[in-house]
Amino acid sequence: MSIRFTAKARRGMVAFAVAAGLAVGVAGCGGGDDGKTPQASASVSKSGGSNASAQEGQSDTPLAELKGEDGLLLQVTSAVRDSGGFVTVNGDIKNDGANSVVIPAQVSGDETEITKHGFSLGGATLVDSKGKKRYYVLRDTDGRPLTSTGITNVESGQTIPVFMQFPAPPADTTDVTLQLPTFSSGTIKISG
């Protein structure tokens, strides 16, 4: 009986350690709704969406501009390869139109696992033409996409920082095409 209890206790501790590690990793992808300017990690905006922050590799000149409907524009400011095997794409969604715009539902994608968690940029993909592969947005263990979430509309003239995380293509692949439903596609260069 004591051997059985010890084995169960060990499994429980291993499960706890794995869960704690995942929680810390996911916590780095989101934050509280305090209305402050984003810091050096992802946070949540007043509209309830996760926002990207200043990261290494961001520049003043966008890597790409993807045009959406009704004056929406996604400006990609960085695409950074991490040693952990993923690429984080940061940018801004801007409304250059004269009216408030509701973000199209298609931007979340059509996968049930992603859409059940609410609005996100979960429909985004990176296409590696050289390797002939398409990379979908990463998800946490509960199926939530590792992207900005909760952004449902953009007021005229408003700019909202956004991010998306993808599995990293091979190290020798630096140019990929970012696709987001209802937006034009754009080629971006991965750094790092």
Short mmCIF file of N, CA and C in Angstrom, two decimals:
data_model
loop_
_atom_site.label_atom_id
_atom_site.label_comp_id
_atom_site.label_asym_id
_atom_site.label_seq_id
_atom_site.Cartn_x
_atom_site.Cartn_y
_atom_site.Cartn_z
N MET A 1 0.83 -1.19 0.00
CA MET A 1 0.00 0.00 0.00
C MET A 1 0.87 1.25 0.00
N SER A 2 1.96 1.27 0.78
CA SER A 2 2.81 2.46 0.82
C SER A 2 3.55 2.65 -0.50
N ILE A 3 3.90 1.57 -1.19
CA ILE A 3 4.55 1.68 -2.50
C ILE A 3 3.56 2.29 -3.50
N ARG A 4 2.33 1.83 -3.44
CA ARG A 4 1.30 2.36 -4.33
C ARG A 4 1.08 3.85 -4.07
N PHE A 5 1.00 4.24 -2.81
CA PHE A 5 0.82 5.65 -2.44
C PHE A 5 1.98 6.49 -2.93
N THR A 6 3.22 5.98 -2.75
CA THR A 6 4.41 6.72 -3.18
C THR A 6 4.41 6.92 -4.69
N ALA A 7 4.03 5.89 -5.44
CA ALA A 7 3.98 6.01 -6.91
C ALA A 7 2.93 7.03 -7.32
N LYS A 8 1.76 7.01 -6.65
CA LYS A 8 0.73 7.99 -6.96
C LYS A 8 1.19 9.39 -6.61
N ALA A 9 1.88 9.52 -5.47
CA ALA A 9 2.38 10.83 -5.05
C ALA A 9 3.39 11.36 -6.06
N ARG A 10 4.28 10.49 -6.54
CA ARG A 10 5.26 10.92 -7.54
C ARG A 10 4.58 11.39 -8.82
N ARG A 11 3.60 10.60 -9.29
CA ARG A 11 2.88 10.98 -10.50
C ARG A 11 2.17 12.31 -10.30
N GLY A 12 1.60 12.48 -9.12
CA GLY A 12 0.92 13.74 -8.81
C GLY A 12 1.88 14.92 -8.82
N MET A 13 3.08 14.73 -8.27
CA MET A 13 4.08 15.81 -8.25
C MET A 13 4.56 16.12 -9.67
N VAL A 14 4.75 15.08 -10.48
CA VAL A 14 5.17 15.30 -11.87
C VAL A 14 4.07 16.07 -12.61
N ALA A 15 2.82 15.65 -12.44
CA ALA A 15 1.71 16.35 -13.09
C ALA A 15 1.63 17.80 -12.62
N PHE A 16 1.83 18.03 -11.32
CA PHE A 16 1.82 19.40 -10.79
C PHE A 16 2.94 20.23 -11.41
N ALA A 17 4.15 19.65 -11.49
CA ALA A 17 5.29 20.39 -12.06
C ALA A 17 5.04 20.74 -13.53
N VAL A 18 4.49 19.79 -14.30
CA VAL A 18 4.18 20.05 -15.71
C VAL A 18 3.12 21.15 -15.82
N ALA A 19 2.05 21.04 -15.00
CA ALA A 19 0.98 22.05 -15.03
C ALA A 19 1.52 23.43 -14.65
N ALA A 20 2.38 23.47 -13.64
CA ALA A 20 2.95 24.75 -13.22
C ALA A 20 3.82 25.34 -14.34
N GLY A 21 4.60 24.50 -15.00
CA GLY A 21 5.43 24.98 -16.11
C GLY A 21 4.60 25.52 -17.25
N LEU A 22 3.52 24.83 -17.59
CA LEU A 22 2.62 25.31 -18.64
C LEU A 22 1.95 26.61 -18.24
N ALA A 23 1.55 26.70 -16.98
CA ALA A 23 0.89 27.93 -16.51
C ALA A 23 1.83 29.12 -16.62
N VAL A 24 3.10 28.91 -16.25
CA VAL A 24 4.08 30.00 -16.35
C VAL A 24 4.28 30.38 -17.82
N GLY A 25 4.35 29.38 -18.70
CA GLY A 25 4.54 29.66 -20.13
C GLY A 25 3.36 30.41 -20.72
N VAL A 26 2.15 29.98 -20.38
CA VAL A 26 0.95 30.65 -20.89
C VAL A 26 0.81 32.04 -20.28
N ALA A 27 1.21 32.20 -19.02
CA ALA A 27 1.12 33.52 -18.38
C ALA A 27 1.97 34.54 -19.12
N GLY A 28 3.04 34.09 -19.77
CA GLY A 28 3.87 35.00 -20.55
C GLY A 28 3.18 35.48 -21.81
N CYS A 29 2.06 34.83 -22.19
CA CYS A 29 1.33 35.18 -23.39
C CYS A 29 0.14 36.09 -23.11
N GLY A 30 -0.15 36.38 -21.88
CA GLY A 30 -1.31 37.21 -21.56
C GLY A 30 -1.11 37.89 -20.25
N GLY A 31 -1.98 38.83 -19.90
CA GLY A 31 -1.83 39.55 -18.64
C GLY A 31 -3.13 40.12 -18.20
N GLY A 32 -3.08 41.01 -17.25
CA GLY A 32 -4.28 41.59 -16.66
C GLY A 32 -4.80 42.77 -17.43
N ASP A 33 -6.06 43.11 -17.19
CA ASP A 33 -6.71 44.23 -17.85
C ASP A 33 -6.60 45.46 -16.96
N ASP A 34 -5.41 46.08 -16.96
CA ASP A 34 -5.20 47.22 -16.08
C ASP A 34 -5.25 48.54 -16.83
N GLY A 35 -5.42 48.52 -18.14
CA GLY A 35 -5.55 49.74 -18.93
C GLY A 35 -4.24 50.48 -19.12
N LYS A 36 -3.13 49.94 -18.63
CA LYS A 36 -1.84 50.61 -18.77
C LYS A 36 -1.23 50.28 -20.12
N THR A 37 -0.23 51.04 -20.48
CA THR A 37 0.50 50.79 -21.70
C THR A 37 1.19 49.44 -21.60
N PRO A 38 1.19 48.63 -22.67
CA PRO A 38 1.83 47.32 -22.63
C PRO A 38 3.30 47.43 -22.23
N GLN A 39 3.74 46.50 -21.42
CA GLN A 39 5.12 46.44 -20.98
C GLN A 39 5.87 45.43 -21.85
N ALA A 40 6.93 44.84 -21.32
CA ALA A 40 7.77 43.93 -22.10
C ALA A 40 7.22 42.51 -22.18
N SER A 41 5.93 42.32 -21.92
CA SER A 41 5.28 41.04 -22.13
C SER A 41 3.88 41.30 -22.65
N ALA A 42 3.24 40.25 -23.13
CA ALA A 42 1.88 40.43 -23.66
C ALA A 42 0.95 40.86 -22.54
N SER A 43 -0.02 41.71 -22.84
CA SER A 43 -1.00 42.15 -21.84
C SER A 43 -2.35 42.27 -22.50
N VAL A 44 -3.33 42.68 -21.76
CA VAL A 44 -4.69 42.78 -22.27
C VAL A 44 -5.08 44.24 -22.39
N SER A 45 -5.70 44.60 -23.52
CA SER A 45 -6.11 45.99 -23.74
C SER A 45 -7.47 46.25 -23.14
N LYS A 46 -7.92 47.51 -23.18
CA LYS A 46 -9.23 47.87 -22.67
C LYS A 46 -10.33 47.14 -23.41
N SER A 47 -10.08 46.76 -24.65
CA SER A 47 -11.10 46.05 -25.41
C SER A 47 -11.13 44.57 -25.05
N GLY A 48 -10.23 44.15 -24.15
CA GLY A 48 -10.23 42.76 -23.70
C GLY A 48 -9.33 41.86 -24.51
N GLY A 49 -8.58 42.38 -25.46
CA GLY A 49 -7.72 41.54 -26.29
C GLY A 49 -6.30 41.55 -25.80
N SER A 50 -5.59 40.45 -26.02
CA SER A 50 -4.19 40.39 -25.69
C SER A 50 -3.43 41.25 -26.68
N ASN A 51 -2.42 41.91 -26.20
CA ASN A 51 -1.64 42.79 -27.06
C ASN A 51 -0.20 42.37 -27.10
N ALA A 52 0.44 42.60 -28.20
CA ALA A 52 1.86 42.38 -28.32
C ALA A 52 2.57 43.56 -27.68
N SER A 53 3.83 43.39 -27.43
CA SER A 53 4.60 44.47 -26.83
C SER A 53 5.87 44.65 -27.63
N ALA A 54 6.66 45.65 -27.22
CA ALA A 54 7.93 45.87 -27.87
C ALA A 54 8.79 44.63 -27.66
N GLN A 55 9.30 44.08 -28.72
CA GLN A 55 10.14 42.90 -28.64
C GLN A 55 11.35 43.14 -29.51
N GLU A 56 12.38 42.31 -29.26
CA GLU A 56 13.57 42.41 -30.10
C GLU A 56 13.18 42.21 -31.54
N GLY A 57 13.78 42.96 -32.41
CA GLY A 57 13.54 42.79 -33.83
C GLY A 57 12.45 43.69 -34.38
N GLN A 58 11.71 44.40 -33.50
CA GLN A 58 10.68 45.29 -34.02
C GLN A 58 11.35 46.52 -34.62
N SER A 59 10.76 47.03 -35.68
CA SER A 59 11.31 48.20 -36.32
C SER A 59 10.20 49.22 -36.53
N ASP A 60 10.60 50.45 -36.84
CA ASP A 60 9.62 51.50 -37.11
C ASP A 60 8.94 51.28 -38.46
N THR A 61 9.67 50.68 -39.40
CA THR A 61 9.11 50.40 -40.71
C THR A 61 8.51 49.00 -40.67
N PRO A 62 7.23 48.85 -41.00
CA PRO A 62 6.61 47.52 -40.95
C PRO A 62 7.28 46.55 -41.92
N LEU A 63 7.32 45.26 -41.52
CA LEU A 63 7.83 44.22 -42.40
C LEU A 63 6.85 43.98 -43.54
N ALA A 64 5.56 44.15 -43.23
CA ALA A 64 4.50 43.95 -44.23
C ALA A 64 3.25 44.68 -43.77
N GLU A 65 2.42 45.03 -44.73
CA GLU A 65 1.11 45.62 -44.45
C GLU A 65 0.06 44.78 -45.16
N LEU A 66 -0.86 44.22 -44.37
CA LEU A 66 -1.94 43.41 -44.92
C LEU A 66 -3.22 44.21 -44.84
N LYS A 67 -3.83 44.46 -45.98
CA LYS A 67 -5.05 45.27 -46.02
C LYS A 67 -6.27 44.39 -45.80
N GLY A 68 -7.15 44.89 -44.91
CA GLY A 68 -8.39 44.20 -44.62
C GLY A 68 -9.58 44.98 -45.16
N GLU A 69 -10.76 44.61 -44.67
CA GLU A 69 -11.99 45.25 -45.11
C GLU A 69 -12.24 46.56 -44.36
N ASP A 70 -12.94 47.48 -45.00
CA ASP A 70 -13.42 48.72 -44.38
C ASP A 70 -12.33 49.57 -43.73
N GLY A 71 -11.14 49.60 -44.33
CA GLY A 71 -10.07 50.45 -43.81
C GLY A 71 -9.18 49.79 -42.77
N LEU A 72 -9.39 48.50 -42.47
CA LEU A 72 -8.52 47.81 -41.52
C LEU A 72 -7.17 47.52 -42.17
N LEU A 73 -6.13 47.58 -41.36
CA LEU A 73 -4.77 47.35 -41.83
C LEU A 73 -4.01 46.62 -40.74
N LEU A 74 -3.33 45.53 -41.08
CA LEU A 74 -2.45 44.83 -40.15
C LEU A 74 -1.02 45.14 -40.57
N GLN A 75 -0.31 45.88 -39.71
CA GLN A 75 1.09 46.19 -39.96
C GLN A 75 1.94 45.25 -39.11
N VAL A 76 2.74 44.42 -39.76
CA VAL A 76 3.61 43.48 -39.07
C VAL A 76 4.91 44.20 -38.74
N THR A 77 5.24 44.27 -37.44
CA THR A 77 6.43 45.00 -37.02
C THR A 77 7.62 44.09 -36.71
N SER A 78 7.36 42.82 -36.38
CA SER A 78 8.47 41.89 -36.15
C SER A 78 7.99 40.45 -36.29
N ALA A 79 8.94 39.59 -36.62
CA ALA A 79 8.72 38.14 -36.66
C ALA A 79 10.00 37.52 -36.12
N VAL A 80 9.95 37.10 -34.85
CA VAL A 80 11.17 36.68 -34.17
C VAL A 80 11.13 35.19 -33.86
N ARG A 81 12.20 34.51 -34.29
CA ARG A 81 12.36 33.07 -34.01
C ARG A 81 12.92 32.92 -32.60
N ASP A 82 12.30 32.05 -31.81
CA ASP A 82 12.72 31.81 -30.43
C ASP A 82 13.45 30.48 -30.37
N SER A 83 14.39 30.35 -29.44
CA SER A 83 15.13 29.09 -29.31
C SER A 83 14.22 27.96 -28.87
N GLY A 84 13.01 28.27 -28.36
CA GLY A 84 12.06 27.25 -27.94
C GLY A 84 11.33 26.59 -29.09
N GLY A 85 11.58 27.01 -30.32
CA GLY A 85 10.97 26.36 -31.47
C GLY A 85 9.71 27.02 -31.99
N PHE A 86 9.54 28.31 -31.69
CA PHE A 86 8.39 29.00 -32.24
C PHE A 86 8.76 30.37 -32.76
N VAL A 87 7.85 30.96 -33.53
CA VAL A 87 8.03 32.30 -34.08
C VAL A 87 6.89 33.17 -33.55
N THR A 88 7.26 34.33 -33.01
CA THR A 88 6.25 35.29 -32.55
C THR A 88 6.19 36.43 -33.55
N VAL A 89 5.00 36.64 -34.09
CA VAL A 89 4.76 37.73 -35.03
C VAL A 89 4.03 38.83 -34.27
N ASN A 90 4.60 40.02 -34.26
CA ASN A 90 4.00 41.18 -33.60
C ASN A 90 3.58 42.20 -34.65
N GLY A 91 2.56 42.96 -34.34
CA GLY A 91 2.12 44.00 -35.25
C GLY A 91 1.04 44.86 -34.63
N ASP A 92 0.38 45.63 -35.48
CA ASP A 92 -0.69 46.53 -35.06
C ASP A 92 -1.84 46.39 -36.03
N ILE A 93 -3.05 46.30 -35.49
CA ILE A 93 -4.24 46.41 -36.33
C ILE A 93 -4.68 47.86 -36.23
N LYS A 94 -4.80 48.51 -37.38
CA LYS A 94 -5.19 49.92 -37.44
C LYS A 94 -6.49 50.06 -38.21
N ASN A 95 -7.25 51.07 -37.84
CA ASN A 95 -8.46 51.40 -38.59
C ASN A 95 -8.22 52.74 -39.26
N ASP A 96 -7.93 52.72 -40.54
CA ASP A 96 -7.72 53.96 -41.30
C ASP A 96 -9.02 54.50 -41.88
N GLY A 97 -10.13 53.81 -41.63
CA GLY A 97 -11.42 54.24 -42.14
C GLY A 97 -12.05 55.33 -41.28
N ALA A 98 -13.17 55.85 -41.75
CA ALA A 98 -13.87 56.94 -41.06
C ALA A 98 -14.83 56.43 -39.99
N ASN A 99 -15.14 55.12 -40.00
CA ASN A 99 -16.12 54.57 -39.05
C ASN A 99 -15.52 53.44 -38.25
N SER A 100 -16.16 53.14 -37.12
CA SER A 100 -15.79 51.98 -36.31
C SER A 100 -16.02 50.72 -37.15
N VAL A 101 -15.11 49.75 -37.04
CA VAL A 101 -15.21 48.53 -37.85
C VAL A 101 -15.24 47.31 -36.92
N VAL A 102 -16.19 46.42 -37.17
CA VAL A 102 -16.25 45.15 -36.46
C VAL A 102 -15.29 44.19 -37.17
N ILE A 103 -14.42 43.56 -36.39
CA ILE A 103 -13.47 42.60 -36.97
C ILE A 103 -14.26 41.40 -37.48
N PRO A 104 -14.05 40.98 -38.72
CA PRO A 104 -14.79 39.84 -39.27
C PRO A 104 -14.53 38.55 -38.47
N ALA A 105 -15.57 37.77 -38.25
CA ALA A 105 -15.47 36.51 -37.49
C ALA A 105 -14.49 35.53 -38.14
N GLN A 106 -14.32 35.62 -39.45
CA GLN A 106 -13.43 34.69 -40.16
C GLN A 106 -11.99 34.78 -39.66
N VAL A 107 -11.60 35.92 -39.07
CA VAL A 107 -10.23 36.11 -38.59
C VAL A 107 -9.90 35.07 -37.51
N SER A 108 -10.91 34.61 -36.77
CA SER A 108 -10.69 33.59 -35.74
C SER A 108 -10.44 32.21 -36.34
N GLY A 109 -10.73 32.03 -37.61
CA GLY A 109 -10.60 30.72 -38.23
C GLY A 109 -11.89 29.94 -38.07
N ASP A 110 -11.87 28.69 -38.52
CA ASP A 110 -13.08 27.89 -38.45
C ASP A 110 -12.90 26.59 -37.65
N GLU A 111 -11.78 26.46 -36.95
CA GLU A 111 -11.56 25.27 -36.15
C GLU A 111 -12.32 25.38 -34.84
N THR A 112 -13.14 24.40 -34.55
CA THR A 112 -13.98 24.40 -33.35
C THR A 112 -13.15 24.59 -32.09
N GLU A 113 -12.00 23.93 -32.03
CA GLU A 113 -11.14 24.01 -30.84
C GLU A 113 -10.71 25.45 -30.54
N ILE A 114 -10.51 26.24 -31.57
CA ILE A 114 -10.10 27.64 -31.38
C ILE A 114 -11.31 28.54 -31.17
N THR A 115 -12.33 28.38 -32.00
CA THR A 115 -13.47 29.31 -31.93
C THR A 115 -14.27 29.17 -30.64
N LYS A 116 -14.21 28.03 -29.97
CA LYS A 116 -14.97 27.87 -28.72
C LYS A 116 -14.40 28.75 -27.60
N HIS A 117 -13.20 29.29 -27.80
CA HIS A 117 -12.58 30.16 -26.79
C HIS A 117 -12.81 31.64 -27.07
N GLY A 118 -13.66 31.95 -28.04
CA GLY A 118 -13.97 33.34 -28.32
C GLY A 118 -13.15 33.90 -29.47
N PHE A 119 -13.28 35.20 -29.68
CA PHE A 119 -12.62 35.86 -30.80
C PHE A 119 -11.11 35.89 -30.60
N SER A 120 -10.38 35.60 -31.68
CA SER A 120 -8.92 35.64 -31.67
C SER A 120 -8.42 35.86 -33.09
N LEU A 121 -7.12 35.83 -33.25
CA LEU A 121 -6.50 35.85 -34.58
C LEU A 121 -6.08 34.42 -34.95
N GLY A 122 -6.84 33.45 -34.46
CA GLY A 122 -6.53 32.03 -34.63
C GLY A 122 -6.59 31.50 -36.04
N GLY A 123 -7.12 32.27 -36.98
CA GLY A 123 -7.16 31.83 -38.36
C GLY A 123 -5.89 32.14 -39.13
N ALA A 124 -4.93 32.79 -38.47
CA ALA A 124 -3.68 33.17 -39.14
C ALA A 124 -2.82 31.94 -39.43
N THR A 125 -2.09 32.00 -40.53
CA THR A 125 -1.14 30.94 -40.88
C THR A 125 0.13 31.57 -41.44
N LEU A 126 1.23 30.84 -41.30
CA LEU A 126 2.49 31.18 -41.96
C LEU A 126 2.71 30.13 -43.03
N VAL A 127 3.05 30.55 -44.23
CA VAL A 127 3.29 29.63 -45.33
C VAL A 127 4.77 29.69 -45.72
N ASP A 128 5.40 28.53 -45.65
CA ASP A 128 6.80 28.37 -46.06
C ASP A 128 6.78 27.78 -47.46
N SER A 129 6.89 28.63 -48.48
CA SER A 129 6.85 28.16 -49.87
C SER A 129 8.03 27.27 -50.19
N LYS A 130 9.19 27.60 -49.63
CA LYS A 130 10.40 26.82 -49.89
C LYS A 130 10.24 25.39 -49.38
N GLY A 131 9.73 25.24 -48.15
CA GLY A 131 9.55 23.91 -47.56
C GLY A 131 8.19 23.29 -47.86
N LYS A 132 7.35 24.05 -48.57
CA LYS A 132 6.00 23.60 -48.93
C LYS A 132 5.20 23.17 -47.70
N LYS A 133 5.21 24.06 -46.67
CA LYS A 133 4.47 23.78 -45.44
C LYS A 133 3.69 25.00 -45.00
N ARG A 134 2.58 24.73 -44.32
CA ARG A 134 1.75 25.78 -43.73
C ARG A 134 1.78 25.56 -42.22
N TYR A 135 2.00 26.66 -41.47
CA TYR A 135 2.06 26.59 -40.01
C TYR A 135 0.86 27.33 -39.42
N TYR A 136 0.14 26.64 -38.55
CA TYR A 136 -1.04 27.23 -37.90
C TYR A 136 -0.66 27.80 -36.54
N VAL A 137 -1.48 28.69 -36.03
CA VAL A 137 -1.26 29.31 -34.73
C VAL A 137 -1.13 28.23 -33.66
N LEU A 138 -0.16 28.40 -32.76
CA LEU A 138 0.00 27.47 -31.64
C LEU A 138 -1.18 27.58 -30.68
N ARG A 139 -1.41 26.53 -29.90
CA ARG A 139 -2.47 26.52 -28.89
C ARG A 139 -1.91 26.03 -27.58
N ASP A 140 -2.55 26.44 -26.48
CA ASP A 140 -2.16 25.91 -25.19
C ASP A 140 -2.84 24.56 -24.97
N THR A 141 -2.64 23.97 -23.81
CA THR A 141 -3.18 22.63 -23.56
C THR A 141 -4.70 22.59 -23.51
N ASP A 142 -5.35 23.74 -23.33
CA ASP A 142 -6.81 23.81 -23.33
C ASP A 142 -7.36 24.16 -24.71
N GLY A 143 -6.49 24.29 -25.71
CA GLY A 143 -6.93 24.60 -27.06
C GLY A 143 -7.05 26.08 -27.36
N ARG A 144 -6.70 26.94 -26.40
CA ARG A 144 -6.76 28.39 -26.65
C ARG A 144 -5.61 28.80 -27.55
N PRO A 145 -5.89 29.60 -28.58
CA PRO A 145 -4.82 30.01 -29.50
C PRO A 145 -3.87 30.99 -28.83
N LEU A 146 -2.59 30.88 -29.17
CA LEU A 146 -1.59 31.80 -28.63
C LEU A 146 -1.50 33.01 -29.56
N THR A 147 -2.55 33.82 -29.49
CA THR A 147 -2.67 35.05 -30.27
C THR A 147 -3.39 36.08 -29.42
N SER A 148 -3.46 37.28 -29.96
CA SER A 148 -4.30 38.30 -29.34
C SER A 148 -5.74 37.80 -29.38
N THR A 149 -6.49 38.11 -28.33
CA THR A 149 -7.87 37.67 -28.25
C THR A 149 -8.78 38.82 -27.82
N GLY A 150 -10.06 38.66 -28.06
CA GLY A 150 -11.05 39.60 -27.55
C GLY A 150 -11.18 40.92 -28.28
N ILE A 151 -10.46 41.11 -29.36
CA ILE A 151 -10.57 42.36 -30.12
C ILE A 151 -11.72 42.18 -31.11
N THR A 152 -12.84 42.83 -30.86
CA THR A 152 -14.00 42.62 -31.72
C THR A 152 -14.29 43.80 -32.63
N ASN A 153 -13.86 44.98 -32.24
CA ASN A 153 -14.04 46.14 -33.13
C ASN A 153 -12.89 47.12 -32.93
N VAL A 154 -12.68 47.95 -33.95
CA VAL A 154 -11.61 48.94 -33.93
C VAL A 154 -12.23 50.28 -34.30
N GLU A 155 -12.09 51.25 -33.43
CA GLU A 155 -12.64 52.58 -33.68
C GLU A 155 -11.84 53.28 -34.78
N SER A 156 -12.44 54.25 -35.42
CA SER A 156 -11.75 55.02 -36.45
C SER A 156 -10.50 55.66 -35.87
N GLY A 157 -9.35 55.45 -36.52
CA GLY A 157 -8.08 56.01 -36.08
C GLY A 157 -7.39 55.23 -34.98
N GLN A 158 -8.01 54.19 -34.45
CA GLN A 158 -7.44 53.41 -33.36
C GLN A 158 -6.39 52.43 -33.88
N THR A 159 -5.36 52.19 -33.06
CA THR A 159 -4.32 51.21 -33.34
C THR A 159 -4.25 50.26 -32.16
N ILE A 160 -4.31 48.95 -32.42
CA ILE A 160 -4.28 47.95 -31.36
C ILE A 160 -3.11 47.00 -31.61
N PRO A 161 -2.16 46.90 -30.67
CA PRO A 161 -1.06 45.95 -30.82
C PRO A 161 -1.57 44.52 -30.76
N VAL A 162 -1.03 43.65 -31.60
CA VAL A 162 -1.43 42.25 -31.64
C VAL A 162 -0.21 41.35 -31.77
N PHE A 163 -0.41 40.06 -31.44
CA PHE A 163 0.66 39.07 -31.63
C PHE A 163 0.05 37.74 -32.02
N MET A 164 0.88 36.88 -32.62
CA MET A 164 0.52 35.52 -33.01
C MET A 164 1.77 34.66 -32.86
N GLN A 165 1.62 33.45 -32.33
CA GLN A 165 2.76 32.55 -32.22
C GLN A 165 2.51 31.30 -33.06
N PHE A 166 3.57 30.90 -33.78
CA PHE A 166 3.52 29.76 -34.69
C PHE A 166 4.70 28.83 -34.40
N PRO A 167 4.59 27.56 -34.81
CA PRO A 167 5.78 26.70 -34.79
C PRO A 167 6.80 27.30 -35.74
N ALA A 168 8.07 27.18 -35.40
CA ALA A 168 9.11 27.76 -36.25
C ALA A 168 9.41 26.87 -37.44
N PRO A 169 9.50 27.48 -38.63
CA PRO A 169 9.98 26.72 -39.80
C PRO A 169 11.46 26.39 -39.60
N PRO A 170 12.04 25.57 -40.46
CA PRO A 170 13.47 25.26 -40.35
C PRO A 170 14.32 26.53 -40.29
N ALA A 171 15.46 26.42 -39.63
CA ALA A 171 16.33 27.59 -39.41
C ALA A 171 16.76 28.29 -40.70
N ASP A 172 16.87 27.54 -41.80
CA ASP A 172 17.30 28.18 -43.05
C ASP A 172 16.14 28.86 -43.79
N THR A 173 14.94 28.78 -43.24
CA THR A 173 13.79 29.48 -43.83
C THR A 173 13.62 30.81 -43.12
N THR A 174 13.77 31.90 -43.86
CA THR A 174 13.62 33.23 -43.27
C THR A 174 12.45 34.00 -43.85
N ASP A 175 12.07 33.70 -45.09
CA ASP A 175 10.95 34.41 -45.72
C ASP A 175 9.72 33.51 -45.74
N VAL A 176 8.64 34.00 -45.13
CA VAL A 176 7.38 33.27 -45.09
C VAL A 176 6.25 34.24 -45.43
N THR A 177 5.11 33.68 -45.80
CA THR A 177 3.94 34.50 -46.11
C THR A 177 2.95 34.40 -44.95
N LEU A 178 2.56 35.56 -44.43
CA LEU A 178 1.57 35.61 -43.37
C LEU A 178 0.20 35.76 -44.01
N GLN A 179 -0.73 34.89 -43.63
CA GLN A 179 -2.09 34.95 -44.14
C GLN A 179 -3.05 35.09 -42.97
N LEU A 180 -4.03 35.98 -43.11
CA LEU A 180 -5.07 36.18 -42.11
C LEU A 180 -6.38 36.35 -42.87
N PRO A 181 -7.38 35.52 -42.59
CA PRO A 181 -8.64 35.59 -43.35
C PRO A 181 -9.19 37.01 -43.42
N THR A 182 -9.68 37.38 -44.57
CA THR A 182 -10.25 38.69 -44.95
C THR A 182 -9.20 39.77 -45.13
N PHE A 183 -7.92 39.47 -44.94
CA PHE A 183 -6.82 40.41 -45.17
C PHE A 183 -6.00 39.92 -46.35
N SER A 184 -5.30 40.84 -47.01
CA SER A 184 -4.37 40.42 -48.06
C SER A 184 -3.21 39.67 -47.40
N SER A 185 -2.46 38.92 -48.19
CA SER A 185 -1.28 38.20 -47.68
C SER A 185 -0.07 39.09 -47.77
N GLY A 186 0.96 38.78 -46.98
CA GLY A 186 2.19 39.55 -47.04
C GLY A 186 3.39 38.70 -46.68
N THR A 187 4.49 38.92 -47.38
CA THR A 187 5.72 38.20 -47.09
C THR A 187 6.48 38.92 -45.98
N ILE A 188 6.92 38.16 -44.98
CA ILE A 188 7.68 38.73 -43.87
C ILE A 188 8.97 37.97 -43.70
N LYS A 189 9.96 38.62 -43.12
CA LYS A 189 11.26 38.03 -42.88
C LYS A 189 11.38 37.71 -41.38
N ILE A 190 11.73 36.45 -41.08
CA ILE A 190 11.90 36.02 -39.70
C ILE A 190 13.32 36.35 -39.24
N SER A 191 13.44 36.96 -38.07
CA SER A 191 14.77 37.24 -37.52
C SER A 191 15.01 36.33 -36.32
N GLY A 192 16.27 36.24 -35.94
CA GLY A 192 16.62 35.46 -34.74
C GLY A 192 17.04 34.07 -35.04
#
